[in-house]
């Protein structure tokens, strides 16, 4: 009979919950090497920390890179014994749905929260390296400024132009197939992986140049998403105008890196191809209408 | 209506569903909005919501469901602790809110005919939950984020992302006139003027250390309002979700939709000679090898009517109790949540999002292997205390109903009191039985004790709104024109979404939060506009700057103090201890002595907090500072959670005290109101009547319904329920249970 939660540590003791079975079961220490900076290009340096991982039976489930950063934050001492500061990074949901924690881990861009150390550093003494994304200005350490991505969403009018929040009945009907296609596109969490991986997407620090810089795969795919919606399509022309202009779809060199790194497996190249066709048709139409 | 003066503006703090819905509603009415958020609003915690959003719909309606049923279920689930007019209004609005999201382009799952698909969720026998895969929150959030971006592009909304709210500001009349906030990149602290301020800052999961919440859900913003004089309602009501997967950094939720879609909860067990379940000798073995007769589907067995979809507090206590009795998988604290009998296609289409989470973080495929889960802190029913105005017919109808129900209640209360004594005695007998079994006592002795248990008496049913006036919509909800809907006790300071205490009472039903958050924004957003337009006070823009300067100075000195303090205490360590303590004392099971002990622990933590040192004393992008500051506010909020729990000497919804079993309506059918005492830094608790004029507080019992033909899988064994006493309130009152019908499965989801 339960008398209190901590009679048996029941509420807080969840040791032994499966921790992505792949790693070794014993306790071990790994090294985490982090590229730090006070702001973009300022005091750029590498720091290395040790992180202790409990044995499988003592673990509260999976250990990810965020848990390592949390451990470092509570006692930020580098391997050579120097007292440092907690590492700055963005995080939110911790379950790969908010897009906050994108960084470059062992050379590959991805979310830190879904990056399990057993996959990346299975042995005692293994090293994990963390770097900020290179296509965005660094705010501090692993935190980068992705406002260009959000601005680009506005430039393609990534919304359905509804007539306000009044009670006006249901939206347009759609088939389950259409829904499934739109759903997939709608899971884009603006994480920036596809932009980091894209050879055509380059760092731009000057906000006034955002408009003419490449919008990137995520935004092209979002334009497609809204063009697919019956009401959203009423703004198709404006979206295609933007994508036909500077920074638009012509900047894409079709290297297909983007689709390989998207954590949500969004069919980005399909979106790019579809929007490429739409833009071409749009141009022809504009040409014949004499504009 | 007065046109807004050029200078009038509204501040919205928080860009989750509640904050964004408010922003859109207010901006739409022509009032400019300054929107503040710790993170880019698109990354707010609401994106985590998985399962869905409730609303009466065409199909359920034809099966006898209605907005009224939704209202009634919500009250029943919440153990009648809610004010009823706001719940009534929310249920009426729910279908309109789904339509609105539909128009915004949310990709709700569809049936083969193109209709919006529906699923079953906790606390209801009707399919009334709309969903978009298993990432419903994300999809709803994105729809609102897009509309907000549209208003931003039109210049009606100014976003302040990566800005932290530090305190509300009040003019000399005590009216809210702005906020102090800090830019988390430059660390600049600034005051902002606003003619109304809407707090939509979400829940306080991190007060409990690890929870299913996102990292920004510290409750610090609510705590700062509380410390500035805003009242806090029902702090002790914390929902622990039955099914989460533990992790080193957080507890990841496995949505209730898993059970709504047919997921079954079980543990390995074997029956002894008397047919009683006993822990399985090899409970750690591959679950796929365990035969059906060695699987104990304990929820289905104990709650034949609702089975796996009983409300969360009940499922949580049962899982807890089951593990406590040694039935946990492999002897540990986990039970199985099993979807492996379902088809892969169906699971991918309807539950893809959560299945992916399980695969990623546990490394096993729920399509093949049952998931291992355990309860985790999830949601706060309590929050900033808010007011509202009932709609025009409410008083009249409520008066009539109270005249009928008050005498019934007067007859019921003494019975309830006797029943609670019986509950408490039976509980003690159960303990004696457990002791006796441990000591190897004879079956005869056990039986004798069993026989000494008493059965609670039945209570008289109440007359409800529907009995008198039917189930059609009536103006008995909230007054849409009133400026005070969801306003705190500080004029001009509002609280929307999870941060307020309305709608959910003692337990929130699954898929009602996304609804209440959006509803607050849309319905009460209008109240904010009305307040500002009718504002009788000096416009914030023409108030003297001293008010604002003082606020900034106070926060600057608080920051300086934190940065310069060098007592050696570690804020991360303090937060960790706070989380462990709060989880141990104030979640699934509470007792007076344990709560008292927690008050002492809080004293210790407060003291240590005054001596913390920061490991980063820089004045640029200092997350360490922001966290350390929040830890202090988390301690301040933990105080009313513990004190409220101590003062409420009963069990209701998710507040379950083994030293006060059973609901005590005579003393506690009341809101707990906490007020911060600035002179002591502690909170004071009082109780306040709840407005419950529409439906009488019948006994909450999910083991029976009148005509239960629910779609829950049939229990595998029909054991004598006496063998496995429910830990929930067994005060069975069948007469009060609703007339429920089985929902037909007219929907087919193709993939
Ligand atoms: C894993 C999970 C699954 C869930 N699933 C469901 C479901 O299926 N159905 C359902 O109905 N409910 C569900 N819920 C509950 C629901 O998601 C939440 O109650 C709801 O999203 C809360 O929304 P909100 O707008 O009140 O706050 P949030 O979405 O938490 O947003 C809070 C906002 O406030 C901001 N903020 C906070 N503090 C500050 C500060 N100091 N300064 C500035 N800004 C600040 C944040 O940046 C954020 O923008 C779930 C919850 C969890 C944890
Ligand atoms: S396909 Fe286009 S968008 Fe994608 S990575 Fe290549 S260049 Fe970039
Ligand atoms: S398309 Fe994929 S990789 Fe690109 S931002 Fe969206 S979720 Fe991230
Ligand atoms: S924290 Fe949300 S994606 Fe990693």
PDB file of N, CA and C in Angstrom, chain B residues 367-437:
ATOM      1  N   UNK B 367       5.586  -0.672 -32.745  1.00  0.00           N
ATOM      2  CA  UNK B 367       4.740  -1.481 -33.612  1.00  0.00           C
ATOM      3  C   UNK B 367       5.006  -2.964 -33.336  1.00  0.00           C
ATOM      4  N   UNK B 368       6.239  -3.254 -32.901  1.00  0.00           N
ATOM      5  CA  UNK B 368       6.635  -4.643 -32.655  1.00  0.00           C
ATOM      6  C   UNK B 368       6.592  -5.027 -31.179  1.00  0.00           C
ATOM      7  N   UNK B 369       7.052  -4.103 -30.331  1.00  0.00           N
ATOM      8  CA  UNK B 369       7.262  -4.418 -28.913  1.00  0.00           C
ATOM      9  C   UNK B 369       6.458  -3.458 -28.040  1.00  0.00           C
ATOM     10  N   UNK B 370       5.818  -3.950 -26.989  1.00  0.00           N
ATOM     11  CA  UNK B 370       5.128  -3.024 -26.080  1.00  0.00           C
ATOM     12  C   UNK B 370       6.090  -1.988 -25.502  1.00  0.00           C
ATOM     13  N   UNK B 371       5.588  -0.771 -25.318  1.00  0.00           N
ATOM     14  CA  UNK B 371       6.436   0.300 -24.777  1.00  0.00           C
ATOM     15  C   UNK B 371       6.489   0.198 -23.256  1.00  0.00           C
ATOM     16  N   UNK B 372       7.615   0.607 -22.699  1.00  0.00           N
ATOM     17  CA  UNK B 372       7.741   0.645 -21.240  1.00  0.00           C
ATOM     18  C   UNK B 372       7.549   2.078 -20.787  1.00  0.00           C
ATOM     19  N   UNK B 373       6.576   2.275 -19.931  1.00  0.00           N
ATOM     20  CA  UNK B 373       6.278   3.652 -19.548  1.00  0.00           C
ATOM     21  C   UNK B 373       6.099   3.784 -18.036  1.00  0.00           C
ATOM     22  N   UNK B 374       6.122   5.013 -17.564  1.00  0.00           N
ATOM     23  CA  UNK B 374       5.906   5.323 -16.152  1.00  0.00           C
ATOM     24  C   UNK B 374       5.344   6.751 -16.072  1.00  0.00           C
ATOM     25  N   UNK B 375       4.554   7.046 -15.028  1.00  0.00           N
ATOM     26  CA  UNK B 375       3.977   8.394 -14.941  1.00  0.00           C
ATOM     27  C   UNK B 375       5.015   9.519 -14.832  1.00  0.00           C
ATOM     28  N   UNK B 376       4.649  10.702 -15.324  1.00  0.00           N
ATOM     29  CA  UNK B 376       5.524  11.867 -15.236  1.00  0.00           C
ATOM     30  C   UNK B 376       4.705  13.143 -15.058  1.00  0.00           C
ATOM     31  N   UNK B 377       5.246  14.109 -14.301  1.00  0.00           N
ATOM     32  CA  UNK B 377       4.554  15.384 -14.079  1.00  0.00           C
ATOM     33  C   UNK B 377       4.295  16.062 -15.419  1.00  0.00           C
ATOM     34  N   UNK B 378       3.076  16.596 -15.600  1.00  0.00           N
ATOM     35  CA  UNK B 378       2.667  16.949 -16.947  1.00  0.00           C
ATOM     36  C   UNK B 378       2.009  18.326 -17.066  1.00  0.00           C
ATOM     37  N   UNK B 379       1.127  18.652 -16.139  1.00  0.00           N
ATOM     38  CA  UNK B 379       0.268  19.820 -16.367  1.00  0.00           C
ATOM     39  C   UNK B 379      -0.161  20.386 -15.027  1.00  0.00           C
ATOM     40  N   UNK B 380      -0.347  21.700 -14.990  1.00  0.00           N
ATOM     41  CA  UNK B 380      -0.840  22.312 -13.766  1.00  0.00           C
ATOM     42  C   UNK B 380      -2.261  22.817 -13.980  1.00  0.00           C
ATOM     43  N   UNK B 381      -3.197  22.218 -13.247  1.00  0.00           N
ATOM     44  CA  UNK B 381      -4.567  22.734 -13.314  1.00  0.00           C
ATOM     45  C   UNK B 381      -4.628  24.088 -12.631  1.00  0.00           C
ATOM     46  N   UNK B 382      -3.807  24.249 -11.604  1.00  0.00           N
ATOM     47  CA  UNK B 382      -3.758  25.514 -10.882  1.00  0.00           C
ATOM     48  C   UNK B 382      -3.040  26.575 -11.701  1.00  0.00           C
ATOM     49  N   UNK B 383      -3.201  27.804 -11.290  1.00  0.00           N
ATOM     50  CA  UNK B 383      -2.526  28.895 -11.990  1.00  0.00           C
ATOM     51  C   UNK B 383      -3.005  30.226 -11.466  1.00  0.00           C
ATOM     52  N   UNK B 384      -2.657  31.287 -12.149  1.00  0.00           N
ATOM     53  CA  UNK B 384      -3.055  32.606 -11.689  1.00  0.00           C
ATOM     54  C   UNK B 384      -4.578  32.671 -11.574  1.00  0.00           C
ATOM     55  N   UNK B 385      -5.015  33.213 -10.471  1.00  0.00           N
ATOM     56  CA  UNK B 385      -6.449  33.335 -10.203  1.00  0.00           C
ATOM     57  C   UNK B 385      -7.045  34.358 -11.164  1.00  0.00           C
ATOM     58  N   UNK B 386      -8.184  34.021 -11.762  1.00  0.00           N
ATOM     59  CA  UNK B 386      -8.814  34.952 -12.705  1.00  0.00           C
ATOM     60  C   UNK B 386     -10.307  35.066 -12.442  1.00  0.00           C
ATOM     61  N   UNK B 387     -10.886  36.138 -12.924  1.00  0.00           N
ATOM     62  CA  UNK B 387     -12.319  36.364 -12.775  1.00  0.00           C
ATOM     63  C   UNK B 387     -13.006  36.281 -14.127  1.00  0.00           C
ATOM     64  N   UNK B 388     -14.316  36.417 -14.136  1.00  0.00           N
ATOM     65  CA  UNK B 388     -15.082  36.407 -15.375  1.00  0.00           C
ATOM     66  C   UNK B 388     -16.467  36.927 -15.026  1.00  0.00           C
ATOM     67  N   UNK B 389     -17.265  37.246 -16.037  1.00  0.00           N
ATOM     68  CA  UNK B 389     -18.664  37.600 -15.790  1.00  0.00           C
ATOM     69  C   UNK B 389     -19.565  36.566 -16.429  1.00  0.00           C
ATOM     70  N   UNK B 390     -20.472  35.975 -15.648  1.00  0.00           N
ATOM     71  CA  UNK B 390     -21.400  35.011 -16.244  1.00  0.00           C
ATOM     72  C   UNK B 390     -22.336  35.711 -17.217  1.00  0.00           C
ATOM     73  N   UNK B 391     -22.816  34.941 -18.174  1.00  0.00           N
ATOM     74  CA  UNK B 391     -23.727  35.505 -19.161  1.00  0.00           C
ATOM     75  C   UNK B 391     -25.102  35.757 -18.533  1.00  0.00           C
ATOM     76  N   UNK B 392     -25.988  36.413 -19.292  1.00  0.00           N
ATOM     77  CA  UNK B 392     -27.162  37.048 -18.673  1.00  0.00           C
ATOM     78  C   UNK B 392     -28.145  36.086 -18.021  1.00  0.00           C
ATOM     79  N   UNK B 393     -28.253  34.860 -18.496  1.00  0.00           N
ATOM     80  CA  UNK B 393     -29.250  33.957 -17.927  1.00  0.00           C
ATOM     81  C   UNK B 393     -28.706  33.139 -16.756  1.00  0.00           C
ATOM     82  N   UNK B 394     -27.386  33.219 -16.547  1.00  0.00           N
ATOM     83  CA  UNK B 394     -26.782  32.308 -15.583  1.00  0.00           C
ATOM     84  C   UNK B 394     -27.376  32.439 -14.186  1.00  0.00           C
ATOM     85  N   UNK B 395     -27.444  33.668 -13.693  1.00  0.00           N
ATOM     86  CA  UNK B 395     -27.852  33.855 -12.296  1.00  0.00           C
ATOM     87  C   UNK B 395     -29.238  33.297 -12.046  1.00  0.00           C
ATOM     88  N   UNK B 396     -30.122  33.593 -12.963  1.00  0.00           N
ATOM     89  CA  UNK B 396     -31.504  33.169 -12.803  1.00  0.00           C
ATOM     90  C   UNK B 396     -31.616  31.628 -12.783  1.00  0.00           C
ATOM     91  N   UNK B 397     -30.979  31.000 -13.762  1.00  0.00           N
ATOM     92  CA  UNK B 397     -31.066  29.539 -13.855  1.00  0.00           C
ATOM     93  C   UNK B 397     -30.341  28.873 -12.694  1.00  0.00           C
ATOM     94  N   UNK B 398     -29.184  29.418 -12.364  1.00  0.00           N
ATOM     95  CA  UNK B 398     -28.405  28.829 -11.268  1.00  0.00           C
ATOM     96  C   UNK B 398     -29.182  28.915  -9.965  1.00  0.00           C
ATOM     97  N   UNK B 399     -29.901  30.015  -9.783  1.00  0.00           N
ATOM     98  CA  UNK B 399     -30.650  30.196  -8.551  1.00  0.00           C
ATOM     99  C   UNK B 399     -31.721  29.113  -8.444  1.00  0.00           C
ATOM    100  N   UNK B 400     -32.409  28.913  -9.553  1.00  0.00           N
ATOM    101  CA  UNK B 400     -33.469  27.908  -9.576  1.00  0.00           C
ATOM    102  C   UNK B 400     -32.899  26.523  -9.256  1.00  0.00           C
ATOM    103  N   UNK B 401     -31.810  26.208  -9.896  1.00  0.00           N
ATOM    104  CA  UNK B 401     -31.204  24.883  -9.699  1.00  0.00           C
ATOM    105  C   UNK B 401     -30.667  24.715  -8.282  1.00  0.00           C
ATOM    106  N   UNK B 402     -30.096  25.780  -7.767  1.00  0.00           N
ATOM    107  CA  UNK B 402     -29.550  25.683  -6.411  1.00  0.00           C
ATOM    108  C   UNK B 402     -30.679  25.453  -5.411  1.00  0.00           C
ATOM    109  N   UNK B 403     -31.840  26.060  -5.691  1.00  0.00           N
ATOM    110  CA  UNK B 403     -32.973  25.847  -4.775  1.00  0.00           C
ATOM    111  C   UNK B 403     -33.363  24.371  -4.733  1.00  0.00           C
ATOM    112  N   UNK B 404     -33.258  23.716  -5.899  1.00  0.00           N
ATOM    113  CA  UNK B 404     -33.574  22.287  -5.928  1.00  0.00           C
ATOM    114  C   UNK B 404     -32.439  21.467  -5.339  1.00  0.00           C
ATOM    115  N   UNK B 405     -31.218  21.825  -5.697  1.00  0.00           N
ATOM    116  CA  UNK B 405     -30.077  20.975  -5.346  1.00  0.00           C
ATOM    117  C   UNK B 405     -29.549  21.183  -3.933  1.00  0.00           C
ATOM    118  N   UNK B 406     -29.715  22.387  -3.392  1.00  0.00           N
ATOM    119  CA  UNK B 406     -29.164  22.628  -2.058  1.00  0.00           C
ATOM    120  C   UNK B 406     -29.694  21.653  -1.003  1.00  0.00           C
ATOM    121  N   UNK B 407     -31.027  21.427  -0.990  1.00  0.00           N
ATOM    122  CA  UNK B 407     -31.516  20.447  -0.005  1.00  0.00           C
ATOM    123  C   UNK B 407     -30.956  19.038  -0.260  1.00  0.00           C
ATOM    124  N   UNK B 408     -30.779  18.677  -1.533  1.00  0.00           N
ATOM    125  CA  UNK B 408     -30.208  17.356  -1.845  1.00  0.00           C
ATOM    126  C   UNK B 408     -28.787  17.297  -1.308  1.00  0.00           C
ATOM    127  N   UNK B 409     -28.077  18.386  -1.556  1.00  0.00           N
ATOM    128  CA  UNK B 409     -26.693  18.428  -1.091  1.00  0.00           C
ATOM    129  C   UNK B 409     -26.645  18.326   0.430  1.00  0.00           C
ATOM    130  N   UNK B 410     -27.577  19.023   1.072  1.00  0.00           N
ATOM    131  CA  UNK B 410     -27.603  18.983   2.539  1.00  0.00           C
ATOM    132  C   UNK B 410     -27.812  17.546   3.034  1.00  0.00           C
ATOM    133  N   UNK B 411     -28.610  16.777   2.300  1.00  0.00           N
ATOM    134  CA  UNK B 411     -28.800  15.373   2.689  1.00  0.00           C
ATOM    135  C   UNK B 411     -27.582  14.528   2.316  1.00  0.00           C
ATOM    136  N   UNK B 412     -26.936  14.876   1.219  1.00  0.00           N
ATOM    137  CA  UNK B 412     -25.787  14.083   0.761  1.00  0.00           C
ATOM    138  C   UNK B 412     -24.529  14.272   1.611  1.00  0.00           C
ATOM    139  N   UNK B 413     -24.342  15.496   2.092  1.00  0.00           N
ATOM    140  CA  UNK B 413     -23.075  15.773   2.768  1.00  0.00           C
ATOM    141  C   UNK B 413     -22.788  14.860   3.963  1.00  0.00           C
ATOM    142  N   UNK B 414     -23.776  14.652   4.843  1.00  0.00           N
ATOM    143  CA  UNK B 414     -23.477  13.730   5.957  1.00  0.00           C
ATOM    144  C   UNK B 414     -23.157  12.313   5.468  1.00  0.00           C
ATOM    145  N   UNK B 415     -23.818  11.913   4.377  1.00  0.00           N
ATOM    146  CA  UNK B 415     -23.536  10.584   3.835  1.00  0.00           C
ATOM    147  C   UNK B 415     -22.107  10.535   3.324  1.00  0.00           C
ATOM    148  N   UNK B 416     -21.721  11.602   2.618  1.00  0.00           N
ATOM    149  CA  UNK B 416     -20.359  11.653   2.101  1.00  0.00           C
ATOM    150  C   UNK B 416     -19.346  11.581   3.242  1.00  0.00           C
ATOM    151  N   UNK B 417     -19.692  12.245   4.336  1.00  0.00           N
ATOM    152  CA  UNK B 417     -18.789  12.242   5.485  1.00  0.00           C
ATOM    153  C   UNK B 417     -18.631  10.822   6.010  1.00  0.00           C
ATOM    154  N   UNK B 418     -19.770  10.129   6.167  1.00  0.00           N
ATOM    155  CA  UNK B 418     -19.697   8.738   6.637  1.00  0.00           C
ATOM    156  C   UNK B 418     -18.925   7.876   5.640  1.00  0.00           C
ATOM    157  N   UNK B 419     -19.187   8.082   4.381  1.00  0.00           N
ATOM    158  CA  UNK B 419     -18.492   7.305   3.345  1.00  0.00           C
ATOM    159  C   UNK B 419     -16.978   7.503   3.417  1.00  0.00           C
ATOM    160  N   UNK B 420     -16.587   8.749   3.661  1.00  0.00           N
ATOM    161  CA  UNK B 420     -15.154   9.017   3.738  1.00  0.00           C
ATOM    162  C   UNK B 420     -14.522   8.297   4.924  1.00  0.00           C
ATOM    163  N   UNK B 421     -15.291   8.236   6.016  1.00  0.00           N
ATOM    164  CA  UNK B 421     -14.762   7.488   7.169  1.00  0.00           C
ATOM    165  C   UNK B 421     -14.591   6.014   6.796  1.00  0.00           C
ATOM    166  N   UNK B 422     -15.571   5.498   6.064  1.00  0.00           N
ATOM    167  CA  UNK B 422     -15.492   4.101   5.629  1.00  0.00           C
ATOM    168  C   UNK B 422     -14.266   3.898   4.723  1.00  0.00           C
ATOM    169  N   UNK B 423     -14.111   4.829   3.792  1.00  0.00           N
ATOM    170  CA  UNK B 423     -12.955   4.754   2.881  1.00  0.00           C
ATOM    171  C   UNK B 423     -11.649   4.679   3.649  1.00  0.00           C
ATOM    172  N   UNK B 424     -11.555   5.578   4.632  1.00  0.00           N
ATOM    173  CA  UNK B 424     -10.326   5.662   5.403  1.00  0.00           C
ATOM    174  C   UNK B 424     -10.091   4.369   6.180  1.00  0.00           C
ATOM    175  N   UNK B 425     -11.179   3.833   6.761  1.00  0.00           N
ATOM    176  CA  UNK B 425     -11.046   2.575   7.518  1.00  0.00           C
ATOM    177  C   UNK B 425     -10.659   1.435   6.585  1.00  0.00           C
ATOM    178  N   UNK B 426     -11.335   1.372   5.441  1.00  0.00           N
ATOM    179  CA  UNK B 426     -11.023   0.300   4.491  1.00  0.00           C
ATOM    180  C   UNK B 426      -9.563   0.384   4.032  1.00  0.00           C
ATOM    181  N   UNK B 427      -9.109   1.603   3.899  1.00  0.00           N
ATOM    182  CA  UNK B 427      -7.715   1.803   3.481  1.00  0.00           C
ATOM    183  C   UNK B 427      -6.765   1.248   4.539  1.00  0.00           C
ATOM    184  N   UNK B 428      -7.117   1.550   5.801  1.00  0.00           N
ATOM    185  CA  UNK B 428      -6.265   1.033   6.882  1.00  0.00           C
ATOM    186  C   UNK B 428      -6.312  -0.498   6.935  1.00  0.00           C
ATOM    187  N   UNK B 429      -7.502  -1.032   6.685  1.00  0.00           N
ATOM    188  CA  UNK B 429      -7.620  -2.500   6.668  1.00  0.00           C
ATOM    189  C   UNK B 429      -6.743  -3.079   5.559  1.00  0.00           C
ATOM    190  N   UNK B 430      -6.757  -2.434   4.412  1.00  0.00           N
ATOM    191  CA  UNK B 430      -5.910  -2.896   3.312  1.00  0.00           C
ATOM    192  C   UNK B 430      -4.446  -2.926   3.718  1.00  0.00           C
ATOM    193  N   UNK B 431      -4.066  -1.906   4.480  1.00  0.00           N
ATOM    194  CA  UNK B 431      -2.672  -1.877   4.935  1.00  0.00           C
ATOM    195  C   UNK B 431      -2.374  -3.032   5.871  1.00  0.00           C
ATOM    196  N   UNK B 432      -3.354  -3.277   6.778  1.00  0.00           N
ATOM    197  CA  UNK B 432      -3.165  -4.406   7.699  1.00  0.00           C
ATOM    198  C   UNK B 432      -3.065  -5.708   6.918  1.00  0.00           C
ATOM    199  N   UNK B 433      -3.887  -5.824   5.892  1.00  0.00           N
ATOM    200  CA  UNK B 433      -3.854  -7.046   5.079  1.00  0.00           C
ATOM    201  C   UNK B 433      -2.487  -7.204   4.424  1.00  0.00           C
ATOM    202  N   UNK B 434      -2.000  -6.091   3.876  1.00  0.00           N
ATOM    203  CA  UNK B 434      -0.689  -6.149   3.216  1.00  0.00           C
ATOM    204  C   UNK B 434       0.381  -6.581   4.211  1.00  0.00           C
ATOM    205  N   UNK B 435       0.342  -6.008   5.424  1.00  0.00           N
ATOM    206  CA  UNK B 435       1.309  -6.373   6.468  1.00  0.00           C
ATOM    207  C   UNK B 435       1.215  -7.856   6.788  1.00  0.00           C
ATOM    208  N   UNK B 436      -0.046  -8.266   6.957  1.00  0.00           N
ATOM    209  CA  UNK B 436      -0.308  -9.647   7.324  1.00  0.00           C
ATOM    210  C   UNK B 436       0.253 -10.596   6.271  1.00  0.00           C
ATOM    211  N   UNK B 437       0.015 -10.259   5.015  1.00  0.00           N
ATOM    212  CA  UNK B 437       0.520 -11.094   3.904  1.00  0.00           C
ATOM    213  C   UNK B 437       2.031 -11.156   3.955  1.00  0.00           C
TER     214      UNK B 437
END
